[in-house]
Coordinates of C-alpha atoms in Angstrom, one line a residue:
Chain A
X318 CA 88.8 88.5 131.6
X319 CA 86.7 91.6 131.4
X320 CA 89.1 93.7 132.9
X321 CA 91.7 92.1 130.5
X322 CA 88.7 93.2 127.8
X323 CA 89.1 96.7 128.7
X324 CA 92.5 97.5 129.0
X325 CA 92.7 95.8 125.2
X326 CA 90.4 98.7 124.4
X327 CA 91.9 101.3 126.5
X328 CA 95.8 100.5 125.5
X329 CA 95.0 101.0 121.6
X330 CA 94.6 104.4 121.8
X331 CA 94.6 105.4 118.8
X332 CA 91.7 103.1 117.4
X333 CA 90.0 104.1 121.2
X334 CA 90.2 108.0 120.4
X335 CA 88.8 107.1 116.7
X336 CA 86.0 105.2 118.0
X337 CA 85.1 108.1 121.0
X338 CA 85.4 110.6 118.2
X339 CA 83.1 108.7 115.6
X340 CA 80.7 108.2 118.3
X341 CA 80.5 111.8 120.2
X342 CA 80.4 113.6 116.8
X343 CA 77.8 111.3 115.6
X344 CA 75.6 111.5 118.8
X345 CA 76.7 115.6 118.8
X346 CA 74.8 115.3 115.0
X347 CA 72.1 113.8 115.8
X348 CA 70.9 115.3 119.0
X349 CA 72.0 119.0 117.8
X350 CA 69.9 118.6 114.6
X351 CA 67.3 117.0 115.8
X352 CA 67.1 119.8 118.6
X353 CA 66.9 122.3 116.1
X354 CA 64.3 120.5 114.0
X355 CA 62.5 120.1 117.6
X356 CA 63.1 124.0 118.4
X357 CA 61.6 124.8 115.2
X358 CA 58.5 122.6 115.0
X359 CA 58.1 123.9 118.9
X360 CA 58.1 127.6 117.2
X361 CA 55.3 126.6 115.0
X362 CA 53.2 126.6 118.3
X363 CA 54.2 129.5 119.9
X364 CA 51.0 131.0 119.4
X365 CA 49.3 127.8 121.4
X366 CA 52.5 128.2 124.2
X367 CA 52.1 132.2 124.7
X368 CA 48.2 132.1 124.6
X369 CA 48.0 129.4 127.3
X370 CA 44.4 128.6 126.9
X371 CA 43.1 124.7 127.9
X372 CA 40.6 124.3 125.2
X373 CA 40.9 125.8 121.4
X374 CA 37.7 126.4 119.2
X375 CA 37.4 126.9 115.6
X376 CA 36.6 125.9 112.4
X377 CA 36.5 122.1 112.2
X378 CA 39.1 121.9 109.0
X379 CA 41.8 124.1 110.7
X380 CA 44.9 122.8 109.7
X381 CA 47.0 124.6 112.0
X382 CA 47.6 127.6 114.5
X383 CA 48.2 130.0 111.4
X384 CA 45.8 128.5 109.3
X385 CA 42.8 130.6 110.8
X386 CA 39.3 130.1 109.2
X387 CA 37.4 132.7 111.0
X388 CA 34.3 132.2 113.2
X389 CA 30.9 133.9 113.2
X390 CA 29.8 136.3 115.8
X391 CA 27.3 133.9 116.7
X392 CA 29.6 130.9 117.5
X393 CA 31.1 132.8 120.8
X394 CA 27.5 132.6 122.7
X395 CA 27.3 128.9 121.3
X396 CA 30.6 127.8 122.7
X397 CA 29.6 129.6 125.9
X398 CA 26.1 127.9 126.4
X399 CA 28.1 124.2 126.0
X400 CA 27.8 121.9 128.9
X401 CA 31.2 122.3 131.2
X402 CA 32.1 125.5 129.8
X403 CA 32.9 127.9 132.8
X404 CA 33.5 130.9 130.4
X405 CA 34.7 131.0 126.8
X406 CA 36.3 134.3 125.3
X407 CA 36.9 135.8 121.8
X408 CA 40.5 135.6 120.0
X409 CA 41.5 137.5 116.7
X410 CA 44.6 136.5 115.3
X411 CA 45.9 137.6 112.3
X412 CA 49.3 138.4 110.0
X413 CA 49.2 141.8 109.3
X414 CA 51.2 144.6 108.5
X415 CA 52.9 147.2 110.3
X416 CA 54.3 150.7 109.0
X417 CA 57.2 151.8 111.0
X418 CA 58.6 155.4 111.9
X419 CA 61.4 154.5 109.8
X420 CA 59.3 154.0 106.9
X421 CA 60.0 150.3 106.7
X422 CA 56.8 147.8 106.9
X423 CA 56.9 144.6 108.8
X424 CA 54.8 141.5 109.1
X425 CA 53.0 141.2 112.9
X426 CA 51.1 138.9 114.3
X427 CA 48.0 141.0 115.7
X428 CA 46.1 139.2 118.6
X429 CA 43.0 140.7 119.7
X430 CA 42.0 139.8 123.5
X431 CA 38.7 140.2 125.5
X432 CA 39.0 143.7 127.0
X433 CA 38.3 142.5 130.7
X434 CA 40.0 139.4 130.7
X435 CA 43.0 140.4 128.8
X436 CA 43.5 136.4 128.7
X437 CA 45.7 134.9 125.9
X438 CA 48.6 137.9 126.6
X439 CA 51.8 136.3 128.1
X440 CA 51.7 137.2 131.8
X441 CA 55.6 137.9 131.9
X442 CA 55.5 141.8 131.7
X443 CA 59.3 143.0 131.0
X444 CA 57.9 146.8 130.9
X445 CA 54.8 148.9 131.3
X446 CA 51.6 147.4 132.2
X447 CA 48.9 145.3 130.7
X448 CA 46.1 147.5 132.2
X449 CA 47.0 150.2 130.0
X450 CA 45.9 148.1 127.0
X451 CA 42.2 149.8 127.8
X452 CA 44.0 153.1 126.5
X453 CA 43.3 154.5 123.2
X454 CA 45.9 153.4 120.6
X455 CA 47.5 150.7 123.3
X456 CA 49.1 147.7 122.1
X457 CA 51.7 145.5 123.7
X458 CA 54.7 143.8 122.0
X459 CA 56.4 140.9 122.6
X460 CA 60.5 141.3 123.4
X461 CA 61.7 138.1 121.5
X462 CA 61.4 140.3 117.9
X463 CA 61.8 143.9 119.1
X464 CA 64.6 144.5 116.6
X465 CA 62.3 144.0 113.8
X466 CA 60.1 146.7 115.2
X467 CA 63.3 148.7 115.3
X468 CA 63.5 148.1 119.0
X469 CA 61.1 150.6 120.1
X470 CA 60.6 151.7 123.8
X471 CA 57.4 152.1 125.6
X472 CA 55.2 154.7 124.1
X473 CA 56.7 154.4 120.7
X474 CA 54.4 154.4 118.0
X475 CA 53.8 152.7 114.5
X476 CA 50.9 152.0 112.4
X477 CA 48.7 149.1 111.8
X478 CA 46.7 149.4 108.2
X479 CA 47.0 153.5 108.8
X480 CA 46.2 153.5 112.1
X481 CA 48.4 154.2 115.2
X482 CA 49.4 152.2 117.9
X483 CA 51.2 152.9 120.9
X484 CA 53.3 150.6 122.9
X485 CA 52.4 150.8 126.6
X486 CA 53.6 147.1 127.6
X487 CA 56.3 144.9 126.5
X488 CA 56.0 141.4 127.6
X489 CA 58.3 138.0 127.5
X490 CA 56.8 135.6 124.7
X491 CA 58.3 132.9 122.7
X492 CA 59.5 133.8 119.2
X493 CA 57.0 132.8 116.5
X494 CA 58.1 130.1 113.8
X495 CA 58.5 133.1 110.9
X496 CA 60.1 135.3 113.6
X497 CA 56.9 138.2 113.3
X498 CA 56.5 140.1 116.3
X499 CA 53.6 139.5 118.1
X500 CA 51.3 142.7 118.9
X501 CA 49.0 142.5 121.7
X502 CA 45.8 144.5 122.0
X503 CA 42.0 144.2 123.1
X504 CA 39.6 142.3 120.8
X505 CA 37.7 145.4 119.9
X506 CA 40.9 147.6 118.7
X507 CA 42.7 144.9 116.8
X508 CA 38.8 144.6 114.9
X509 CA 39.5 148.3 114.3
X510 CA 43.1 147.5 112.7
X511 CA 41.8 144.9 110.2
X512 CA 39.7 145.8 107.3
X513 CA 36.3 145.0 107.6
X514 CA 35.2 141.5 107.1
X515 CA 32.0 140.0 107.7
X516 CA 34.1 137.1 110.2
X517 CA 36.8 138.3 112.2
X518 CA 37.0 135.8 115.1
X519 CA 39.7 133.6 114.7
X520 CA 39.2 131.5 117.9
X521 CA 36.9 130.9 120.9
X522 CA 39.3 130.3 124.1
X523 CA 36.9 127.9 126.5
X524 CA 37.8 127.2 129.7
X525 CA 36.2 124.0 131.5
X526 CA 34.3 124.2 134.7
X527 CA 36.1 122.9 137.9
X528 CA 36.4 119.0 137.6
X529 CA 35.7 119.0 134.6
X530 CA 39.4 117.9 132.1
X531 CA 40.0 119.7 128.7
X532 CA 39.9 116.4 127.1
X533 CA 36.1 116.2 127.9
X534 CA 35.4 119.8 127.4
X535 CA 36.6 119.7 124.0
X536 CA 34.6 116.7 123.6
X537 CA 31.1 118.4 124.9
X538 CA 31.9 121.5 122.5
X539 CA 32.6 119.4 119.4
X540 CA 29.7 117.3 119.9
X541 CA 27.1 120.2 121.0
X542 CA 28.5 123.2 118.3
X543 CA 29.8 121.3 115.1
X544 CA 32.8 123.2 115.7
X545 CA 36.4 121.6 115.9
X546 CA 37.6 122.2 119.2
X547 CA 41.2 121.2 121.0
X548 CA 42.9 121.1 123.6
X549 CA 46.2 122.8 124.4
X550 CA 48.3 119.8 123.8
X551 CA 46.4 118.5 120.9
X552 CA 46.2 121.9 119.3
X553 CA 49.9 121.5 119.4
X554 CA 50.6 118.2 117.7
X555 CA 47.8 119.3 115.5
X556 CA 50.0 122.4 114.3
X557 CA 53.4 120.2 114.4
X558 CA 51.8 117.4 112.4
X559 CA 50.7 120.1 109.7
X560 CA 54.0 121.6 109.4
X561 CA 55.8 118.0 109.3
X562 CA 53.4 116.9 106.5
X563 CA 53.6 119.7 104.4
X564 CA 56.8 121.3 104.7
X565 CA 60.2 120.3 103.7
X566 CA 61.6 120.9 107.3
X567 CA 61.5 117.3 108.6
X568 CA 62.8 115.9 105.2
X569 CA 65.6 118.1 105.3
X570 CA 66.7 117.7 109.1
X571 CA 65.8 114.0 108.3
X572 CA 68.7 113.7 105.6
X573 CA 70.9 115.4 108.0
X574 CA 70.5 113.4 110.8
X575 CA 70.1 110.4 108.7
X576 CA 73.6 111.0 107.9
X577 CA 74.6 111.8 111.2
X578 CA 73.5 108.1 111.9
X579 CA 74.9 106.3 109.1
X580 CA 78.3 108.1 109.0
X581 CA 78.5 107.4 113.0
X582 CA 77.2 103.8 112.6
X583 CA 79.9 103.4 109.7
X584 CA 82.8 104.8 111.4
X585 CA 82.0 103.2 114.8
X586 CA 81.3 99.4 113.3
X587 CA 83.8 99.7 111.0
X588 CA 86.6 101.0 113.3
X589 CA 85.0 98.9 116.2
X590 CA 85.6 95.8 113.5
X591 CA 88.8 96.8 112.6
X592 CA 90.0 96.8 116.2
X593 CA 88.5 93.4 116.9
X594 CA 90.3 92.0 113.4
X595 CA 93.7 93.7 115.0
X596 CA 93.2 91.5 117.9
X597 CA 91.9 88.6 116.5
X598 CA 95.5 86.8 117.5
X599 CA 94.7 87.8 120.8
X600 CA 91.0 86.2 120.6
X601 CA 92.7 83.1 119.1
X602 CA 95.3 82.9 121.7
X603 CA 92.5 83.2 124.7
X604 CA 90.5 80.5 122.8
X605 CA 93.1 78.1 122.7
X606 CA 93.7 78.7 126.5
X607 CA 90.2 77.6 127.1
X608 CA 88.1 81.0 127.2
X609 CA 84.7 80.0 126.1
X610 CA 82.7 81.9 123.3
X611 CA 80.5 83.6 125.6
X612 CA 82.9 84.7 127.6
X613 CA 84.9 86.5 124.5
X614 CA 81.4 87.6 123.4
X615 CA 80.7 89.4 126.4
X616 CA 84.2 90.5 126.4
X617 CA 83.2 92.0 123.0
X618 CA 80.2 93.6 123.6
X619 CA 81.7 95.2 126.8
X620 CA 84.2 97.0 124.7
X621 CA 81.8 97.8 122.2
X622 CA 79.2 99.1 124.8
X623 CA 82.0 100.9 127.0
X624 CA 83.1 103.1 124.3
X625 CA 79.7 103.5 122.9
X626 CA 78.6 104.9 126.4
X627 CA 81.4 107.1 126.4
X628 CA 80.9 108.4 123.2
X629 CA 77.2 109.0 124.3
X630 CA 78.1 110.9 126.9
X631 CA 80.7 113.2 125.3
X632 CA 78.2 113.8 122.7
X633 CA 75.7 114.8 124.9
X634 CA 78.1 117.0 127.0
X635 CA 79.1 118.4 123.5
X636 CA 75.4 119.2 123.0
X637 CA 75.2 120.7 126.1
X638 CA 77.9 123.3 125.6
X639 CA 76.6 123.8 122.3
X640 CA 73.1 124.7 123.7
X641 CA 74.9 126.5 126.7
X642 CA 76.1 129.3 123.9
X643 CA 72.6 129.8 122.4
X644 CA 70.6 132.6 123.5
X645 CA 67.1 131.3 125.0
X646 CA 64.6 132.7 122.6
X647 CA 67.2 134.1 120.0
X648 CA 67.2 133.6 116.3
X649 CA 68.5 129.8 116.7
X650 CA 65.5 127.5 117.8
X651 CA 66.6 124.9 119.9
X652 CA 64.8 122.3 122.2
X653 CA 66.3 119.0 123.5
X654 CA 63.0 116.9 124.4
X655 CA 64.2 114.1 126.6
X656 CA 62.6 111.7 124.0
X657 CA 65.8 112.9 121.3
X658 CA 68.2 112.1 124.1
X659 CA 66.5 108.6 124.3
X660 CA 66.7 108.1 120.5
X661 CA 70.1 108.9 120.6
X662 CA 70.8 106.6 123.2
X663 CA 68.9 103.8 121.5
X664 CA 71.0 104.6 118.4
X665 CA 74.2 104.0 120.1
X666 CA 73.1 100.7 121.8
X667 CA 72.3 99.6 118.5
X668 CA 75.4 100.8 117.4
X669 CA 77.1 98.7 119.6
X670 CA 75.1 95.6 119.7
X671 CA 75.3 95.3 115.6
X672 CA 79.3 96.2 115.9
X673 CA 79.6 93.7 118.7
X674 CA 77.4 91.1 117.2
X675 CA 79.4 91.1 113.4
X676 CA 82.7 91.4 115.3
X677 CA 81.8 88.6 117.8
X678 CA 80.6 86.3 114.7
X679 CA 83.9 86.5 113.3
X680 CA 85.6 85.7 116.9
X681 CA 83.3 82.8 117.0
X682 CA 84.3 81.5 113.6
X683 CA 88.1 81.6 114.1
X684 CA 89.8 78.2 114.8
X685 CA 91.9 78.6 117.7
X686 CA 94.4 76.9 115.5
X687 CA 95.0 80.7 114.0
X688 CA 97.3 80.6 117.1
X689 CA 100.2 78.5 115.7
X690 CA 100.2 80.0 111.9
X691 CA 103.1 82.6 112.3
Chain B
X444 CA 115.3 78.1 140.8
X445 CA 116.4 80.2 138.1
X446 CA 119.8 80.3 136.8
X447 CA 121.9 83.3 135.7
X448 CA 120.6 82.9 132.1
X449 CA 117.1 83.2 133.9
X450 CA 116.7 79.2 132.9
X451 CA 115.8 76.5 135.4
X452 CA 117.9 74.1 136.8
X453 CA 116.7 70.6 136.1
X454 CA 114.4 69.4 138.6
X455 CA 114.6 66.1 140.5
X456 CA 111.1 65.3 140.3
X457 CA 110.8 62.5 137.7
X458 CA 109.4 59.6 138.7
X459 CA 108.0 56.4 136.8
X460 CA 107.0 58.2 133.3
X461 CA 103.7 57.0 131.9
X462 CA 101.8 57.6 128.5
X463 CA 100.3 61.1 128.6
X464 CA 99.4 61.0 124.9
X465 CA 98.3 58.1 122.7
X466 CA 96.8 58.2 119.3
X467 CA 95.6 55.3 117.4
X468 CA 95.1 55.8 113.6
X469 CA 94.3 59.6 113.4
X470 CA 93.7 61.0 110.2
X471 CA 93.2 64.4 109.2
X472 CA 92.2 66.5 105.6
X473 CA 91.4 69.8 105.1
X474 CA 88.6 70.7 102.1
X475 CA 86.2 68.7 100.2
X476 CA 86.1 66.8 96.6
X477 CA 88.6 67.8 94.1
X478 CA 90.4 70.0 96.6
X479 CA 90.4 67.6 99.7
X480 CA 93.8 67.3 101.0
X481 CA 95.0 64.9 103.3
X482 CA 97.7 65.8 105.5
X483 CA 97.7 63.1 107.9
X484 CA 97.6 59.6 107.7
X485 CA 97.0 56.9 110.0
X486 CA 99.1 58.3 112.8
X487 CA 100.1 56.2 115.6
X488 CA 101.7 57.9 118.8
X489 CA 102.9 57.6 122.5
X490 CA 104.2 60.3 124.3
X491 CA 105.4 59.7 128.1
X492 CA 105.3 61.9 130.6
X493 CA 108.1 63.3 132.1
X494 CA 110.0 64.2 128.8
X495 CA 110.2 66.7 126.1
X496 CA 109.7 65.5 123.1
X497 CA 110.5 67.3 119.4
X498 CA 108.3 67.0 116.7
X499 CA 110.4 67.7 113.5
X500 CA 109.7 67.4 109.9
X501 CA 110.1 69.2 106.7
X502 CA 107.3 72.2 106.3
X503 CA 103.8 71.0 105.3
X504 CA 104.7 67.8 106.8
X505 CA 101.8 67.9 108.9
X506 CA 103.6 68.8 112.4
X507 CA 101.3 71.8 113.2
X508 CA 98.2 69.9 112.4
X509 CA 99.4 67.4 114.5
X510 CA 99.8 69.4 117.6
X511 CA 96.5 71.4 116.9
X512 CA 94.6 68.0 117.3
X513 CA 96.8 66.9 120.2
X514 CA 96.0 70.2 121.8
X515 CA 92.2 69.8 121.2
X516 CA 92.2 73.0 118.9
X517 CA 91.5 71.3 116.1
X518 CA 89.4 68.4 115.2
X519 CA 90.5 65.0 113.6
X520 CA 88.8 63.4 111.1
X521 CA 88.8 59.7 112.5
X522 CA 90.9 58.2 114.9
X523 CA 91.5 58.0 118.8
X524 CA 93.1 60.7 121.0
X525 CA 94.0 60.2 124.2
X526 CA 95.3 63.1 126.6
X527 CA 96.0 62.0 130.4
X528 CA 93.1 59.4 130.0
X529 CA 90.9 61.6 128.6
X530 CA 89.4 60.8 125.0
X531 CA 89.3 64.2 123.3
X532 CA 88.0 62.7 120.1
X533 CA 84.7 62.3 122.0
X534 CA 84.3 65.7 123.6
X535 CA 82.3 68.4 122.4
X536 CA 83.8 71.7 121.4
X537 CA 82.8 73.0 125.2
X538 CA 84.4 70.4 126.5
X539 CA 87.7 70.3 125.1
X540 CA 87.6 74.1 125.8
X541 CA 87.1 73.6 129.5
X542 CA 89.8 70.5 129.0
X543 CA 92.0 73.1 127.4
X544 CA 91.7 75.7 130.0
X545 CA 92.7 72.9 132.9
X546 CA 95.6 70.9 131.4
X547 CA 97.1 72.6 128.3
X548 CA 99.3 75.5 127.8
X549 CA 100.5 76.9 125.0
X550 CA 103.5 78.4 124.1
X551 CA 103.7 80.4 120.2
X552 CA 106.4 80.8 117.6
X553 CA 104.9 84.7 117.6
X554 CA 105.0 84.8 121.4
X555 CA 101.2 85.8 120.9
X556 CA 101.2 88.4 123.9
X557 CA 98.9 91.0 124.5
X558 CA 100.6 94.5 123.6
X559 CA 98.2 96.4 126.2
X560 CA 99.1 94.0 128.9
X561 CA 101.9 94.3 131.3
X562 CA 104.2 90.8 131.6
X563 CA 102.9 90.3 135.2
X564 CA 99.3 90.5 133.3
X565 CA 99.6 88.6 130.4
X566 CA 101.0 86.0 132.4
X567 CA 97.5 85.9 134.7
X568 CA 95.8 85.7 131.8
X569 CA 94.8 81.9 131.9
X570 CA 94.3 82.1 135.8
X571 CA 91.8 85.4 134.8
X572 CA 90.5 82.6 132.6
X573 CA 89.8 80.1 135.6
X574 CA 88.1 82.8 137.5
X575 CA 91.0 83.2 140.2
X576 CA 90.2 85.9 141.9
X577 CA 92.6 89.0 140.2
X578 CA 94.9 89.7 143.1
X579 CA 95.5 86.1 143.8
X580 CA 95.9 85.3 140.1
X581 CA 98.5 88.4 139.9
X582 CA 100.2 86.8 142.9
X583 CA 100.8 83.6 141.4
X584 CA 101.8 85.4 137.9
X585 CA 104.4 87.3 140.0
X586 CA 105.5 83.9 141.1
X587 CA 105.9 82.0 137.9
X588 CA 107.5 85.2 136.4
X589 CA 110.2 85.4 139.1
X590 CA 110.5 81.6 138.2
X591 CA 111.4 82.4 134.6
X592 CA 113.7 84.9 135.7
X593 CA 111.6 88.1 134.9
X594 CA 110.7 89.4 138.3
X595 CA 112.0 92.6 137.6
X596 CA 110.0 93.4 134.5
X597 CA 106.8 92.5 135.5
X598 CA 105.7 96.1 134.8
X599 CA 107.1 96.1 131.4
X600 CA 104.9 96.3 128.5
X601 CA 105.7 93.4 125.8
X602 CA 107.2 96.0 123.6
X603 CA 109.7 97.0 126.0
X604 CA 111.0 93.2 126.5
X605 CA 113.6 91.5 123.9
X606 CA 112.4 88.5 121.9
X607 CA 113.8 86.0 124.5
X608 CA 112.2 88.0 127.7
X609 CA 108.6 87.7 125.7
X610 CA 109.3 84.1 125.2
X611 CA 109.7 83.6 128.9
X612 CA 106.6 85.8 129.7
X613 CA 105.1 83.3 127.2
X614 CA 106.3 80.2 128.9
X615 CA 105.5 81.7 132.3
X616 CA 102.1 82.3 131.0
X617 CA 101.8 78.3 129.6
X618 CA 103.1 77.2 133.1
X619 CA 100.9 79.3 135.4
X620 CA 97.9 76.9 135.8
X621 CA 100.2 74.1 135.9
X622 CA 99.3 72.0 132.9
X623 CA 99.8 68.8 132.2
X624 CA 100.5 69.2 128.3
X625 CA 102.8 72.0 127.3
X626 CA 102.6 72.5 123.5
X627 CA 105.2 74.4 121.8
X628 CA 105.5 75.6 118.3
X629 CA 108.7 76.5 116.7
X630 CA 109.2 78.2 120.4
X631 CA 113.1 79.2 119.0
X632 CA 112.0 80.6 115.5
X633 CA 112.1 84.0 116.2
X634 CA 115.3 84.1 118.6
X635 CA 119.1 84.3 118.4
X636 CA 120.7 81.1 119.0
X637 CA 121.9 81.8 122.7
X638 CA 118.3 82.8 123.9
X639 CA 116.6 80.1 122.0
X640 CA 119.4 77.8 124.2
X641 CA 118.0 79.7 127.2
X642 CA 114.5 79.4 126.4
X643 CA 115.1 75.7 125.6
X644 CA 116.7 75.2 129.1
X645 CA 113.4 76.7 130.4
X646 CA 111.6 74.5 128.8
X647 CA 113.6 71.6 129.6
X648 CA 113.6 72.1 133.0
X649 CA 109.9 71.7 133.6
X650 CA 109.6 68.9 131.3
X651 CA 111.1 66.5 134.3
X652 CA 107.8 66.8 135.7
X653 CA 106.3 63.2 135.7
X654 CA 103.0 64.4 135.5
X655 CA 103.7 66.4 132.4
X656 CA 104.3 66.1 129.0
X657 CA 105.9 68.6 126.5
X658 CA 105.8 68.7 123.0
X659 CA 108.0 71.0 120.5
X660 CA 107.7 71.4 117.1
X661 CA 110.7 72.6 115.7
X662 CA 112.5 73.3 112.7
X663 CA 115.8 74.4 114.3
X664 CA 118.6 71.5 114.5
X665 CA 120.2 74.0 117.5
X666 CA 117.9 72.7 120.2
X667 CA 117.4 69.2 119.4
X668 CA 120.1 68.2 121.7
X669 CA 117.6 69.5 124.4
X670 CA 114.8 66.7 123.3
X671 CA 114.0 63.1 124.9
X672 CA 112.8 61.9 122.0
X673 CA 112.9 62.7 118.4
X674 CA 109.4 62.3 116.1
X675 CA 110.2 62.9 112.7
X676 CA 107.5 63.4 110.5
X677 CA 107.1 63.1 107.0
X678 CA 104.6 63.8 104.2
X679 CA 101.6 63.6 106.8
X680 CA 103.1 60.5 108.2
X681 CA 105.5 59.7 111.4
X682 CA 108.5 58.2 109.7
X683 CA 110.4 57.3 113.0
X684 CA 110.6 58.2 116.7
X685 CA 113.6 58.3 117.9
X686 CA 114.8 57.9 121.9
X687 CA 118.0 60.3 122.2
X688 CA 120.7 58.9 124.8
X689 CA 122.4 62.3 125.9
X690 CA 118.7 62.8 127.5
X691 CA 118.9 63.9 131.2

């Protein structure tokens, strides 16, 4: 009988295609909008990814990586003295402005790293050499937002707060949430670029001794210094959480995703329901000739799950096609975690079960005597 | 076995007839309270095997309700319903479903073929319902299609067949599982006179089996000649049961 159920499904081509289109479009909408949302959220933590430190130490009240609350200079040796710290390095991170040779000005993310270790700069060097950062006026820029700096080459110059900066390296970094270019230099030179303030150190990057986990070290630092300490993953979710709570991004995307769910569910469930209703006489005939209710329900579930899984496959396929057309690290933020695909699959299963239950309930309620009505 | 019209030649298998269907004091009503409408009143009926019985009467007299109860697809309010020795009125819905699967074949006015299945697949449906392996079921369905003279139409879809051919497919579907009781609701109503005669000839030929009852509900007086007996109904009651002398 299950084979008959599939032939009934595939045989009604108009309804079958309508069901497939509805489900595929719904899955595409959910996963595509979800991927852009995840991509944007991931970009809020681009600085954390680009820096790559296991433990971030900051003011305990910090809300996100962009919400810099500067530390005192004395905090660096305090962190270094914590049990379990192998070494700790200062990091300066500020949004400031660059004056371009064209006369335009552009916001940049200035990152100052320890001059000896140069830790905190992405290691994917596209052009030039990071070792030249110790030369006067030397900076490295990231390649994801070069156009904002006028597509400069090596040895091009621009100014940061009226002080000249010369590009000695171009590195590959993840694009920031605001698409501001990252400008990397040594910590001491970054201090020169910034107006003089009492506190300038943004973070301390701490590295654990062998055998000590990042989680344990973060707890140890918090306990011994009273500062905030986060593992890379904790800081990432802390930052994402801040943007989720304090921006309209989740709501805006949520509305679109919800509409996708609603449209998909409505189209699919309604079309499937109509499909079953149109076949009610056939189901009545099956019932009359002795097909049990359990078999009928399983036939309906097989039909709905088959079309749902096919719709899911096509939707994800279209998503992959869409994703393949997006340049990596380009303007469009796009990231598809497996959890998003799992959520879309759960949605499809829910739709499938829901449609089966509604349609199945009607089939169970039909009297087989319906078959004698003309 | 099929003649040039695709109809069976009567088989000489009839032996001694016995009671296939026995109804005693069967009543049925629909609705409750003020809207309660009694459609069957104390029906007593006996239908023997090996014959084709016509159930006739004006619209709304309860014919369809009666065959629905006989076929086990509608519950009576009261009374005894015995089909081939088994008390249908004492069975649960599940038991009735199993009983129908094993013992009853249906033929409908609108054929009720599945439009997305071929004629062969439609015929095989009762066998699939009985979990007969697919190839075996299709082989038996092909044999039955050949019996009704549609071997060459096996791979046709229902919409590619004429009304008479569709009804013959429906008859093949009803017979493929060798049911003891064949219940036919207005089998010729959608057919022209000649095709209707061919279909009735086919039903007549299968009714001669001593282990089978065929009941045909009809308004069509052109086919009365095929009946071995006529059960006349009116206003929910059986007015008369007449054994026809022309029978066989």
